[in-house]
Coordinates of C-alpha atoms and ligand atoms in Angstrom, one line a residue:
M1 CA 80.0 84.0 135.2
V2 CA 82.9 83.9 132.9
R3 CA 81.1 81.2 131.0
V4 CA 78.0 83.3 130.6
I5 CA 80.0 86.3 129.4
Q6 CA 81.8 84.1 126.9
L7 CA 78.6 82.7 125.6
L8 CA 77.1 86.2 125.3
A9 CA 80.2 87.2 123.4
L10 CA 79.7 84.3 121.1
A11 CA 76.0 85.2 120.5
A12 CA 76.9 88.8 119.9
L13 CA 79.5 87.7 117.4
S14 CA 77.1 85.5 115.5
F15 CA 74.1 87.9 115.3
A16 CA 75.5 91.4 115.9
P17 CA 74.2 93.9 113.4
V18 CA 77.3 95.1 111.5
N19 CA 78.4 98.7 111.4
G20 CA 79.2 99.0 107.8
I21 CA 77.5 97.3 104.9
E22 CA 75.3 94.6 106.2
L23 CA 76.8 91.1 105.8
D24 CA 75.8 87.9 107.3
V25 CA 78.4 85.4 106.2
N26 CA 76.0 82.6 107.0
S27 CA 73.5 83.7 104.4
V28 CA 74.0 83.4 100.7
D29 CA 71.3 86.1 100.1
S30 CA 73.1 88.5 102.5
I31 CA 76.4 87.9 100.8
K32 CA 74.9 88.4 97.3
S33 CA 73.1 91.6 98.5
A34 CA 76.4 93.0 100.0
A35 CA 78.2 92.1 96.8
S36 CA 75.5 93.8 94.8
S37 CA 75.9 97.1 96.7
L38 CA 79.6 96.9 96.4
A39 CA 79.6 96.2 92.7
S40 CA 77.2 99.1 92.1
Q41 CA 79.5 101.4 94.1
L42 CA 82.5 100.2 92.1
V43 CA 80.8 100.7 88.7
G44 CA 79.9 104.2 89.9
Y45 CA 83.6 105.0 89.8
Y46 CA 83.9 103.9 86.2
T47 CA 82.6 107.1 84.6
A48 CA 83.4 106.2 81.0
N49 CA 80.6 108.2 79.6
S50 CA 81.5 111.5 81.1
T51 CA 82.8 114.2 78.8
G52 CA 86.5 113.8 77.8
R53 CA 86.7 110.3 79.1
E54 CA 87.9 107.2 77.2
N55 CA 86.0 103.9 77.4
G56 CA 87.8 101.2 79.3
T57 CA 89.9 103.4 81.5
L58 CA 89.5 105.0 84.9
P59 CA 90.0 108.7 85.4
S60 CA 93.2 110.2 86.9
P61 CA 94.9 109.2 89.3
Y62 CA 94.2 105.6 88.4
S63 CA 96.7 103.6 86.4
W64 CA 95.6 101.8 83.2
W65 CA 96.1 98.3 84.8
E66 CA 93.6 99.1 87.6
A67 CA 90.7 99.3 85.1
G68 CA 91.7 95.9 83.8
A69 CA 91.6 94.6 87.4
L70 CA 88.2 96.3 87.9
F71 CA 86.7 94.5 84.9
D72 CA 88.2 91.2 86.1
T73 CA 86.5 91.8 89.5
L74 CA 83.2 92.4 87.8
I75 CA 83.5 89.3 85.7
Q76 CA 84.0 87.3 88.9
Y77 CA 81.0 89.2 90.3
S78 CA 78.8 88.1 87.4
H79 CA 80.1 84.6 87.5
L80 CA 79.5 84.1 91.2
T81 CA 76.2 86.0 91.7
G82 CA 74.5 85.4 88.3
D83 CA 73.9 89.1 88.1
T84 CA 74.7 89.9 84.5
Q85 CA 73.7 93.5 84.4
Y86 CA 77.4 94.7 84.0
N87 CA 78.5 92.2 81.4
S88 CA 78.1 94.4 78.4
L89 CA 79.8 97.3 80.2
V90 CA 82.7 95.0 81.0
S91 CA 82.9 93.5 77.4
T92 CA 82.8 97.0 75.9
G93 CA 85.4 98.2 78.3
L94 CA 87.8 95.3 77.7
L95 CA 87.4 95.4 74.0
S96 CA 87.9 99.2 73.8
Q97 CA 91.5 98.7 75.1
V98 CA 92.7 95.8 72.9
G99 CA 94.5 98.2 70.5
K100 CA 94.8 97.8 66.7
N101 CA 96.7 94.5 67.0
S102 CA 94.2 93.0 69.5
D103 CA 96.9 92.5 72.1
F104 CA 96.1 95.0 74.8
M105 CA 98.7 97.5 73.7
P106 CA 96.5 100.5 72.8
V107 CA 98.3 103.6 71.5
N108 CA 97.4 105.7 74.6
Q109 CA 99.1 103.2 76.9
S110 CA 101.8 101.3 75.0
A111 CA 104.7 103.7 75.7
T112 CA 104.5 103.4 79.4
E113 CA 102.9 99.9 79.6
G114 CA 104.5 97.2 81.6
N115 CA 104.3 93.4 81.0
D116 CA 102.4 93.2 84.3
G117 CA 99.8 95.7 83.1
Q118 CA 99.3 94.0 79.8
A119 CA 99.0 90.7 81.5
T120 CA 96.4 92.1 83.9
W121 CA 94.1 92.7 81.0
A122 CA 94.9 89.3 79.5
L123 CA 93.9 87.7 82.8
A124 CA 90.6 89.6 82.6
A125 CA 90.1 88.3 79.1
M126 CA 90.9 84.8 80.4
S127 CA 88.3 85.3 83.1
A128 CA 85.7 86.2 80.5
A129 CA 86.5 83.0 78.6
E130 CA 86.2 80.9 81.8
A131 CA 83.0 82.7 82.9
Q132 CA 81.6 82.0 79.4
F133 CA 81.0 85.5 78.5
T134 CA 79.5 85.9 75.0
N135 CA 82.0 84.9 72.2
G136 CA 84.4 82.7 74.1
T137 CA 86.7 82.4 71.1
Q138 CA 87.4 86.1 71.1
W139 CA 88.4 86.1 74.8
L140 CA 90.6 83.0 74.5
A141 CA 92.3 84.5 71.4
L142 CA 93.1 87.7 73.4
A143 CA 94.6 85.8 76.3
D144 CA 96.6 83.5 73.9
T145 CA 97.9 86.5 71.9
V146 CA 99.3 88.2 75.0
F147 CA 100.8 84.9 76.2
N148 CA 102.7 84.5 72.9
I149 CA 103.9 88.1 73.1
L150 CA 105.2 87.5 76.6
V151 CA 107.0 84.3 75.4
Q152 CA 108.7 86.5 72.7
R153 CA 109.8 88.9 75.4
W154 CA 111.2 86.2 77.6
D155 CA 114.8 87.4 78.0
S156 CA 117.4 84.7 78.5
A157 CA 120.3 87.2 77.8
T158 CA 120.2 88.6 81.3
C159 CA 119.5 86.9 84.7
S160 CA 119.2 83.5 82.9
G161 CA 115.6 84.3 81.8
G162 CA 112.5 86.1 83.0
L163 CA 110.4 89.0 81.8
R164 CA 111.4 92.6 82.2
W165 CA 109.0 94.9 83.9
Q166 CA 108.4 97.5 81.2
I167 CA 108.4 96.9 77.5
Y168 CA 110.5 99.5 75.7
S169 CA 114.1 100.4 76.3
F170 CA 113.3 104.1 76.9
A171 CA 111.3 103.2 80.0
Q172 CA 113.2 102.8 83.3
G173 CA 111.4 99.6 84.1
F174 CA 113.0 97.9 81.1
Y175 CA 116.0 97.5 83.3
Y176 CA 114.3 95.7 86.1
K177 CA 112.8 92.2 86.2
N178 CA 109.8 91.9 88.5
S179 CA 107.7 89.2 90.1
A180 CA 104.4 90.8 89.0
S181 CA 105.2 90.4 85.3
N182 CA 106.6 87.0 85.7
G183 CA 103.9 85.9 88.1
H184 CA 101.1 87.1 85.9
F185 CA 102.7 85.4 82.9
F186 CA 102.9 82.2 85.0
Q187 CA 99.2 82.5 86.1
L188 CA 98.1 83.2 82.5
A189 CA 100.0 80.1 81.2
S190 CA 98.6 77.9 84.0
R191 CA 95.0 79.0 83.3
L192 CA 95.4 78.6 79.5
A193 CA 96.8 75.2 80.2
R194 CA 93.8 74.2 82.2
Y195 CA 91.4 75.8 79.7
T196 CA 92.8 74.2 76.6
G197 CA 94.8 71.2 77.7
N198 CA 97.6 72.4 75.4
A199 CA 101.1 71.5 76.8
T200 CA 102.8 74.6 75.4
Y201 CA 101.2 76.6 78.2
S202 CA 102.1 74.2 81.0
T203 CA 105.7 74.0 79.8
W204 CA 106.0 77.7 80.0
A205 CA 104.3 77.8 83.4
N206 CA 107.0 75.4 84.6
T207 CA 109.7 77.6 83.1
A208 CA 108.4 80.8 84.6
Y209 CA 107.9 79.3 88.0
D210 CA 111.3 77.6 88.2
W211 CA 113.0 80.8 87.1
T212 CA 111.3 82.8 89.8
K213 CA 112.5 80.4 92.4
S214 CA 116.0 80.1 91.1
T215 CA 116.3 83.9 91.0
G216 CA 115.2 84.2 94.6
F217 CA 112.2 86.3 93.8
I218 CA 110.4 83.5 95.8
D219 CA 112.8 82.5 98.6
S220 CA 113.1 79.2 100.5
K221 CA 110.6 80.4 103.1
F222 CA 108.2 81.3 100.2
N223 CA 108.3 85.0 100.7
V224 CA 107.5 86.6 97.3
Y225 CA 109.7 89.6 96.7
D226 CA 109.2 92.5 94.2
G227 CA 112.1 92.0 91.8
A228 CA 115.7 93.1 91.0
P229 CA 117.7 95.4 88.7
I230 CA 119.3 93.8 85.7
V231 CA 122.3 95.9 84.8
S232 CA 123.8 96.5 88.2
S233 CA 123.1 93.2 89.7
N234 CA 122.1 90.6 87.1
C235 CA 119.0 90.1 89.3
T236 CA 121.0 89.2 92.4
D237 CA 120.1 92.4 94.4
V238 CA 116.5 91.4 95.1
S239 CA 114.2 94.1 96.5
K240 CA 112.6 92.6 99.5
V241 CA 109.3 94.5 99.3
Q242 CA 106.3 92.2 99.3
Y243 CA 103.0 92.9 97.7
S244 CA 99.9 90.8 98.4
Y245 CA 98.7 90.5 94.8
V246 CA 102.1 89.1 93.6
A247 CA 101.9 86.3 96.1
G248 CA 98.3 85.8 95.0
T249 CA 99.1 85.5 91.4
Y250 CA 101.7 82.8 92.1
I251 CA 99.3 81.0 94.4
T252 CA 96.5 80.7 92.0
G253 CA 98.9 79.7 89.2
V254 CA 100.4 77.0 91.4
A255 CA 96.9 75.8 92.4
H256 CA 95.9 75.5 88.7
M257 CA 99.1 73.5 88.0
Y258 CA 98.4 71.3 91.0
N259 CA 94.9 70.7 89.7
I260 CA 95.8 69.8 86.1
T261 CA 98.6 67.6 87.1
N262 CA 96.2 65.7 89.4
G263 CA 97.9 66.7 92.6
N264 CA 101.5 66.5 91.5
S265 CA 103.8 66.6 94.6
K266 CA 106.0 69.5 93.2
W267 CA 103.0 71.7 93.0
K268 CA 101.6 70.6 96.3
T269 CA 104.8 71.5 98.1
E270 CA 104.9 74.9 96.4
L271 CA 101.2 75.5 97.2
D272 CA 101.6 74.6 100.9
G273 CA 104.6 76.7 101.3
L274 CA 103.2 79.8 99.5
L275 CA 99.9 79.6 101.4
N276 CA 101.7 79.1 104.7
Q277 CA 103.8 82.2 104.2
T278 CA 101.3 84.4 102.5
L279 CA 98.6 83.8 105.0
S280 CA 101.0 84.7 107.8
V281 CA 102.5 87.8 106.0
F282 CA 99.4 89.4 104.6
F283 CA 96.8 88.8 107.3
S284 CA 96.7 90.8 110.6
N285 CA 94.0 90.1 113.2
K286 CA 92.5 87.8 110.6
A287 CA 92.0 90.5 108.0
A288 CA 93.9 91.0 104.8
T289 CA 96.4 93.9 104.9
E290 CA 98.9 95.4 102.5
V291 CA 101.8 95.1 104.8
A292 CA 104.2 97.2 102.7
C293 CA 102.2 100.4 103.2
E294 CA 99.1 100.1 105.4
K295 CA 100.8 100.5 108.8
S296 CA 102.7 103.6 107.7
D297 CA 99.6 104.9 105.9
A298 CA 101.8 105.2 102.8
C299 CA 99.7 103.2 100.3
T300 CA 99.8 104.6 96.7
V301 CA 96.7 104.5 94.6
D302 CA 98.0 101.3 92.9
M303 CA 98.7 99.6 96.2
M304 CA 95.2 100.2 97.5
A305 CA 93.8 97.7 94.9
M306 CA 96.3 94.9 95.6
K307 CA 94.8 92.9 98.4
G308 CA 91.5 92.5 96.6
L309 CA 93.5 90.6 93.9
L310 CA 95.0 88.4 96.6
G311 CA 91.4 87.7 97.8
H312 CA 90.1 86.9 94.3
W313 CA 93.0 84.5 93.6
L314 CA 92.9 82.8 97.0
A315 CA 89.2 82.0 96.4
D316 CA 90.1 80.7 92.9
A317 CA 92.9 78.6 94.4
V318 CA 90.5 76.9 96.8
Q319 CA 88.5 75.7 93.8
M320 CA 91.5 74.3 92.1
A321 CA 92.9 72.7 95.3
P322 CA 89.9 72.0 97.5
Y323 CA 92.2 70.5 100.2
T324 CA 93.3 74.1 101.1
A325 CA 89.7 75.1 102.1
N326 CA 90.3 74.5 105.8
T327 CA 93.3 76.8 105.8
V328 CA 92.1 79.5 103.5
L329 CA 88.3 79.8 104.0
P330 CA 88.4 81.0 107.7
L331 CA 90.7 83.9 106.7
L332 CA 88.6 84.7 103.6
T333 CA 85.5 84.8 105.8
S334 CA 86.9 87.0 108.5
S335 CA 88.4 89.3 106.0
A336 CA 85.1 89.6 104.1
Q337 CA 83.4 90.5 107.4
A338 CA 86.1 93.0 108.2
A339 CA 85.8 94.5 104.7
A340 CA 82.1 94.9 104.9
N341 CA 82.4 96.6 108.3
A342 CA 84.8 99.1 106.7
C343 CA 82.3 100.1 104.0
D344 CA 79.4 102.4 104.2
G345 CA 77.1 104.3 101.8
T346 CA 80.0 106.6 100.8
G347 CA 82.5 103.9 99.9
C348 CA 85.1 101.6 101.6
S349 CA 88.1 102.1 103.7
L350 CA 91.3 100.4 102.9
F351 CA 91.8 99.7 106.6
W352 CA 90.0 96.7 108.0
D353 CA 91.0 97.1 111.6
G354 CA 87.6 97.9 112.9
K355 CA 88.5 101.6 113.4
H356 CA 87.9 102.9 109.9
M357 CA 84.7 103.1 107.9
G358 CA 84.0 104.7 104.5
I359 CA 86.3 106.6 102.2
D360 CA 89.7 107.3 103.7
G361 CA 91.2 110.7 104.1
N362 CA 90.7 113.0 101.1
G363 CA 89.2 110.2 99.0
T364 CA 92.3 109.5 96.9
G365 CA 92.1 106.0 95.5
V366 CA 88.5 105.0 96.2
V367 CA 88.5 102.3 93.5
G368 CA 91.1 100.1 95.2
P369 CA 89.4 99.7 98.5
S370 CA 86.1 99.0 96.6
I371 CA 87.8 96.3 94.5
D372 CA 89.3 94.8 97.7
A373 CA 86.0 94.7 99.6
L374 CA 84.0 93.3 96.7
S375 CA 86.6 90.6 96.0
F376 CA 86.6 89.2 99.5
V377 CA 82.9 89.4 100.0
Q378 CA 81.9 87.8 96.7
G379 CA 84.7 85.2 97.2
L380 CA 82.5 83.6 99.9
L381 CA 80.1 82.6 97.1
W382 CA 82.5 80.1 95.6
Q383 CA 81.1 77.6 97.9
E384 CA 77.6 78.2 96.8
A385 CA 78.5 78.4 93.1
G386 CA 80.0 75.0 93.9
L387 CA 81.1 72.6 91.3
T388 CA 78.8 74.0 88.6
G389 CA 80.4 77.4 89.1
L390 CA 83.9 76.1 88.1
P391 CA 85.6 78.1 85.4
A392 CA 84.8 76.6 82.0
T393 CA 87.3 74.9 79.7
V394 CA 87.2 74.6 75.9
N395 CA 84.8 71.7 76.5
G396 CA 82.3 74.0 78.1
T397 CA 81.2 74.2 81.8
A398 CA 83.1 71.8 84.0
V399 CA 80.9 69.7 86.1
A400 CA 82.6 67.5 88.6
A401 CA 82.0 63.8 88.6
N402 CA 80.1 63.8 91.9
S403 CA 78.0 66.9 91.2
T404 CA 74.3 66.2 91.3
S405 CA 73.6 69.1 89.0
T406 CA 71.8 68.8 85.7
A407 CA 70.3 71.8 84.1
S408 CA 67.4 71.7 86.5
G409 CA 69.2 69.9 89.3
A410 CA 71.4 72.9 89.8
V411 CA 68.5 75.0 90.8
A412 CA 66.9 72.2 92.9
S413 CA 70.1 71.7 94.9
S414 CA 70.8 75.3 95.5
T415 CA 69.1 75.3 98.9
K416 CA 71.3 72.5 100.0
K417 CA 74.4 74.3 98.8
S418 CA 73.3 77.4 100.7
D419 CA 73.2 75.4 103.9
G420 CA 76.6 74.2 103.0
V421 CA 78.0 77.7 102.8
A422 CA 76.2 78.7 106.0
M423 CA 77.7 75.7 107.8
R424 CA 81.2 76.4 106.6
A425 CA 81.1 80.1 107.2
G426 CA 79.5 79.5 110.6
M427 CA 82.2 77.1 111.4
A428 CA 84.9 79.5 110.4
L429 CA 83.4 82.1 112.8
L430 CA 83.0 79.5 115.5
V431 CA 86.6 78.3 115.2
S432 CA 87.8 81.9 115.6
V433 CA 85.7 82.4 118.7
L434 CA 86.4 78.9 120.1
G435 CA 90.1 79.8 119.9
S436 CA 89.6 82.3 122.6
M437 CA 87.3 80.1 124.6
M438 CA 89.5 77.1 124.8
W439 CA 90.9 77.9 128.2
F440 CA 87.6 77.6 130.0
V441 CA 86.6 74.4 128.2
L442 CA 89.8 72.9 129.3
Ligands
NAG1 C1 77.4 104.7 78.3 O1 76.3 105.0 77.6 C2 75.8 103.9 76.8 C3 74.7 104.4 75.9 O2 73.8 105.1 76.7 C4 75.4 102.7 77.7 O3 75.0 101.7 77.0 C5 76.6 102.3 78.5 O4 76.3 101.3 79.5 C6 77.2 103.5 79.3 N1 78.5 103.1 79.9 C7 78.8 103.4 81.2 C8 80.1 103.0 81.6 O5 78.0 104.0 81.9
NAG2 C1 81.7 103.8 75.1 O1 81.0 102.7 74.7 C2 79.6 102.8 74.6 C3 79.0 101.5 74.3 O2 79.6 100.9 73.2 C4 79.3 103.9 73.5 O3 77.9 104.1 73.5 C5 80.0 105.2 73.9 O4 79.8 106.1 72.9 C6 81.5 104.9 74.1 N1 82.1 106.2 74.7 C7 83.1 106.7 74.2 C8 83.6 108.0 74.9 O5 83.7 106.3 73.2
NAG3 C1 93.5 108.5 73.9 O1 93.3 109.5 75.0 C2 92.7 110.7 74.5 C3 92.8 111.7 75.7 O2 92.2 111.1 76.8 C4 91.3 110.4 74.0 O3 90.7 111.6 73.6 C5 91.4 109.4 72.9 O4 90.1 109.1 72.5 C6 92.2 108.2 73.3 N1 92.4 107.4 72.1 C7 91.8 106.2 71.9 C8 92.1 105.4 70.7 O5 90.9 105.8 72.7
NAG4 C1 83.7 86.8 68.1 O1 85.1 87.0 68.1 C2 85.7 86.8 66.8 C3 87.3 86.8 67.0 O2 87.7 88.0 67.6 C4 85.3 87.9 65.9 O3 85.8 87.7 64.6 C5 83.7 87.8 65.8 O4 83.3 88.9 65.0 C6 83.1 87.9 67.2 N1 81.7 87.6 67.1 C7 80.8 88.4 67.7 C8 79.4 87.9 67.5 O5 81.1 89.4 68.3
NAG5 C1 123.8 86.3 85.6 O1 123.3 85.3 86.4 C2 123.2 84.0 85.8 C3 122.5 83.1 86.8 O2 121.2 83.6 87.1 C4 124.5 83.5 85.4 O3 124.3 82.3 84.7 C5 125.1 84.5 84.4 O4 126.4 84.1 84.1 C6 125.2 85.9 85.1 N1 125.7 86.8 84.1 C7 126.6 87.8 84.4 C8 126.9 88.7 83.3 O5 127.0 87.9 85.5
NAG6 C1 88.1 68.0 76.3 O1 87.5 66.8 76.0 C2 88.3 65.9 75.3 C3 87.4 64.7 74.9 O2 86.8 64.2 76.0 C4 89.4 65.5 76.2 O3 90.3 64.6 75.6 C5 90.2 66.8 76.6 O4 91.2 66.4 77.6 C6 89.3 67.8 77.2 N1 90.1 69.0 77.4 C7 90.0 69.7 78.5 C8 90.9 70.9 78.6 O5 89.3 69.5 79.4
NAG7 C1 99.2 75.3 71.7 O1 99.4 76.7 72.1 C2 100.5 77.3 71.4 C3 100.6 78.7 71.9 O2 99.6 79.5 71.5 C4 100.2 77.3 69.9 O3 101.3 77.8 69.2 C5 100.0 75.8 69.4 O4 99.6 75.8 68.0 C6 98.9 75.2 70.2 N1 98.8 73.8 69.9 C7 97.6 73.2 69.5 C8 97.7 71.8 69.2 O5 96.6 73.8 69.4
NAG8 C1 90.6 70.0 90.6 O1 89.5 70.8 90.8 C2 88.3 70.1 90.8 C3 87.2 71.2 90.9 O2 87.2 71.8 92.1 C4 88.2 69.2 92.0 O3 87.0 68.5 92.0 C5 89.4 68.3 92.0 O4 89.5 67.5 93.1 C6 90.7 69.1 91.9 N1 91.8 68.2 91.8 C7 92.7 68.0 92.8 C8 93.8 67.2 92.5 O5 92.5 68.6 93.9
NAG9 C1 105.0 77.7 107.9 O1 105.9 78.9 108.1 C2 106.5 78.9 109.3 C3 107.3 80.2 109.4 O2 106.7 81.2 108.7 C4 107.4 77.8 109.5 O3 108.0 77.8 110.8 C5 106.6 76.5 109.3 O4 107.5 75.4 109.3 C6 105.9 76.5 108.0 N1 105.0 75.3 107.9 C7 104.9 74.6 106.8 C8 104.0 73.5 106.8 O5 105.6 74.9 105.8
NAG10 C1 95.2 113.2 99.1 O1 96.0 112.4 99.9 C2 97.1 111.8 99.3 C3 97.8 110.8 100.2 O2 97.7 111.2 101.5 C4 98.1 112.9 98.7 O3 99.1 112.2 98.1 C5 97.3 113.7 97.8 O4 98.1 114.8 97.3 C6 96.0 114.3 98.4 N1 95.2 114.9 97.3 C7 94.6 116.1 97.5 C8 93.8 116.5 96.3 O5 94.7 116.7 98.6
NAG11 C1 82.1 60.2 94.4 O1 82.8 60.4 95.6 C2 83.0 59.2 96.3 C3 83.6 59.6 97.7 O2 84.7 60.5 97.5 C4 83.9 58.3 95.5 O3 84.1 57.1 96.2 C5 83.2 58.0 94.2 O4 84.0 57.2 93.4 C6 82.9 59.3 93.4 N1 82.1 59.0 92.3 C7 82.5 59.4 91.1 C8 81.6 59.1 90.0 O5 83.6 60.0 90.9

């Protein structure tokens, strides 16, 4: 009897029609279709053509950085699904915010801009280079320009190094060093290093990472903390708040360093530690959660977009360090399912606990939950995009040695790859169900 009930439960879990946006994690077509609705919803919030609006930005109450994150999410969408309909909207949006010095410091933002915000846009430019958007030189140049500006701002006079949060001395955040700025700088350096093979970038990636550890912004248990004030504490009074995207930015940077050093043991140790702690801190009931604010329903508009960036960068990390797939993919899969269940025709809920669906409360911050859901759902496609979907380098599309793909082979083998994703996603689901069935098998 128990056995029958358990098996029925298993069957229900595998085939149940979902409540929110339909998503069968075993079907590439279904994943693409769900991603397509979510992308269309997200683009709908970017009303750049409305009267009084500025290209490349989101309307109030969104911060400038969130538009950069939105474009980065849509680049990933284009890269993973092959749906290029938003590419020109994304290119126009990114280029409209480069400012007169082509460094992502437009006049309308520069006074209040943070190093983390500027780096968010540079990371989107880096994604455009890696996804081989038209005119790769231009995207690489933007990413490199911001990298060099951040190098100039590296401040050894206080806290033995590190980037400050904000840029100008009249802004409060000038007197605080934060993990987001330093982590984004680290990630940017690691990806530039992979893309170009230029050692200047990897040297700085090492410097930025080692400084973060020595300051205790990443502690010995691999918690990633927010940052610390400079003047009062010389960065010793670390604020212990943890945000998911900050852990994510370090994880993907470490995975890139692991990859380009051919599995160097320093980076493997860091990657194992960061994954272990991050997956335990930021996932609850197998769904990603912004621990600092979700439970208390105190997420700001900014915070609502954070866990999507974690999902995006975890999926990227698996590509750079395939050995992490067994640990990471089950949680990406269950989160994607939970996210899809939390979305409906009106939008997505931030809360993936199975009790919420559609836009939360009064609708403040709809963009963030939409970025979150799309990032986790489309992240499942990395397996299908497979080795031919790797981010490009200066040498063009990276194709792994054992890939069977040629120009036509890529198409021919797509069915096989689809089975692959179905198998793996199915396994992830099975494993989670089997966990609760173990007692009767034994
Ligand atoms: C704005 O309008 C132009 C011209 O009609 C169009 O090409 C562009 O895609 C629109 N942008 C957005 C964000 O809707
Ligand atoms: C935004 O960019 C589009 C495409 O380049 C252009 O048609 C439109 O006029 C721009 N809108 C504003 C408000 O500048
Ligand atoms: C700066 O913002 C104002 C007000 O939103 C807008 O009218 C103007 O076009 C923006 N400037 C630039 C260079 O985009
Ligand atoms: C490509 O980017 C370069 C560097 O920013 C720029 O000079 C050139 O005009 C761009 N070419 C096209 C076709 O947009
Ligand atoms: C600040 O901390 C660094 C170590 O991170 C130390 O080398 C330096 O002497 C300290 N400076 C002050 C003013 O305490
Ligand atoms: C690009 O190709 C050259 C020649 O094969 C190689 O030496 C270089 O390492 C490659 N660079 C990257 C970043 O893959
Ligand atoms: C490597 O990158 C740095 C930083 O942009 C640059 O200054 C240097 O010229 C590059 N080296 C080569 C060989 O391209
Ligand atoms: C680096 O990434 C490529 C592409 O996923 C992968 O084939 C290779 O095994 C990775 N290197 C290491 C050391 O894991
Ligand atoms: C993972 O983290 C837990 C505590 O969070 C710790 O007990 C365990 O040793 C860690 N495992 C590894 C492999 O680092
Ligand atoms: C909507 O809710 C948020 C958070 O609960 C609150 O800060 C904001 O003032 C509300 N906005 C409106 C227009 O009611
Ligand atoms: C392909 O993978 C197999 C098994 O991992 C390995 O033995 C073989 O050397 C690889 N072939 C190439 C061309 O890298």
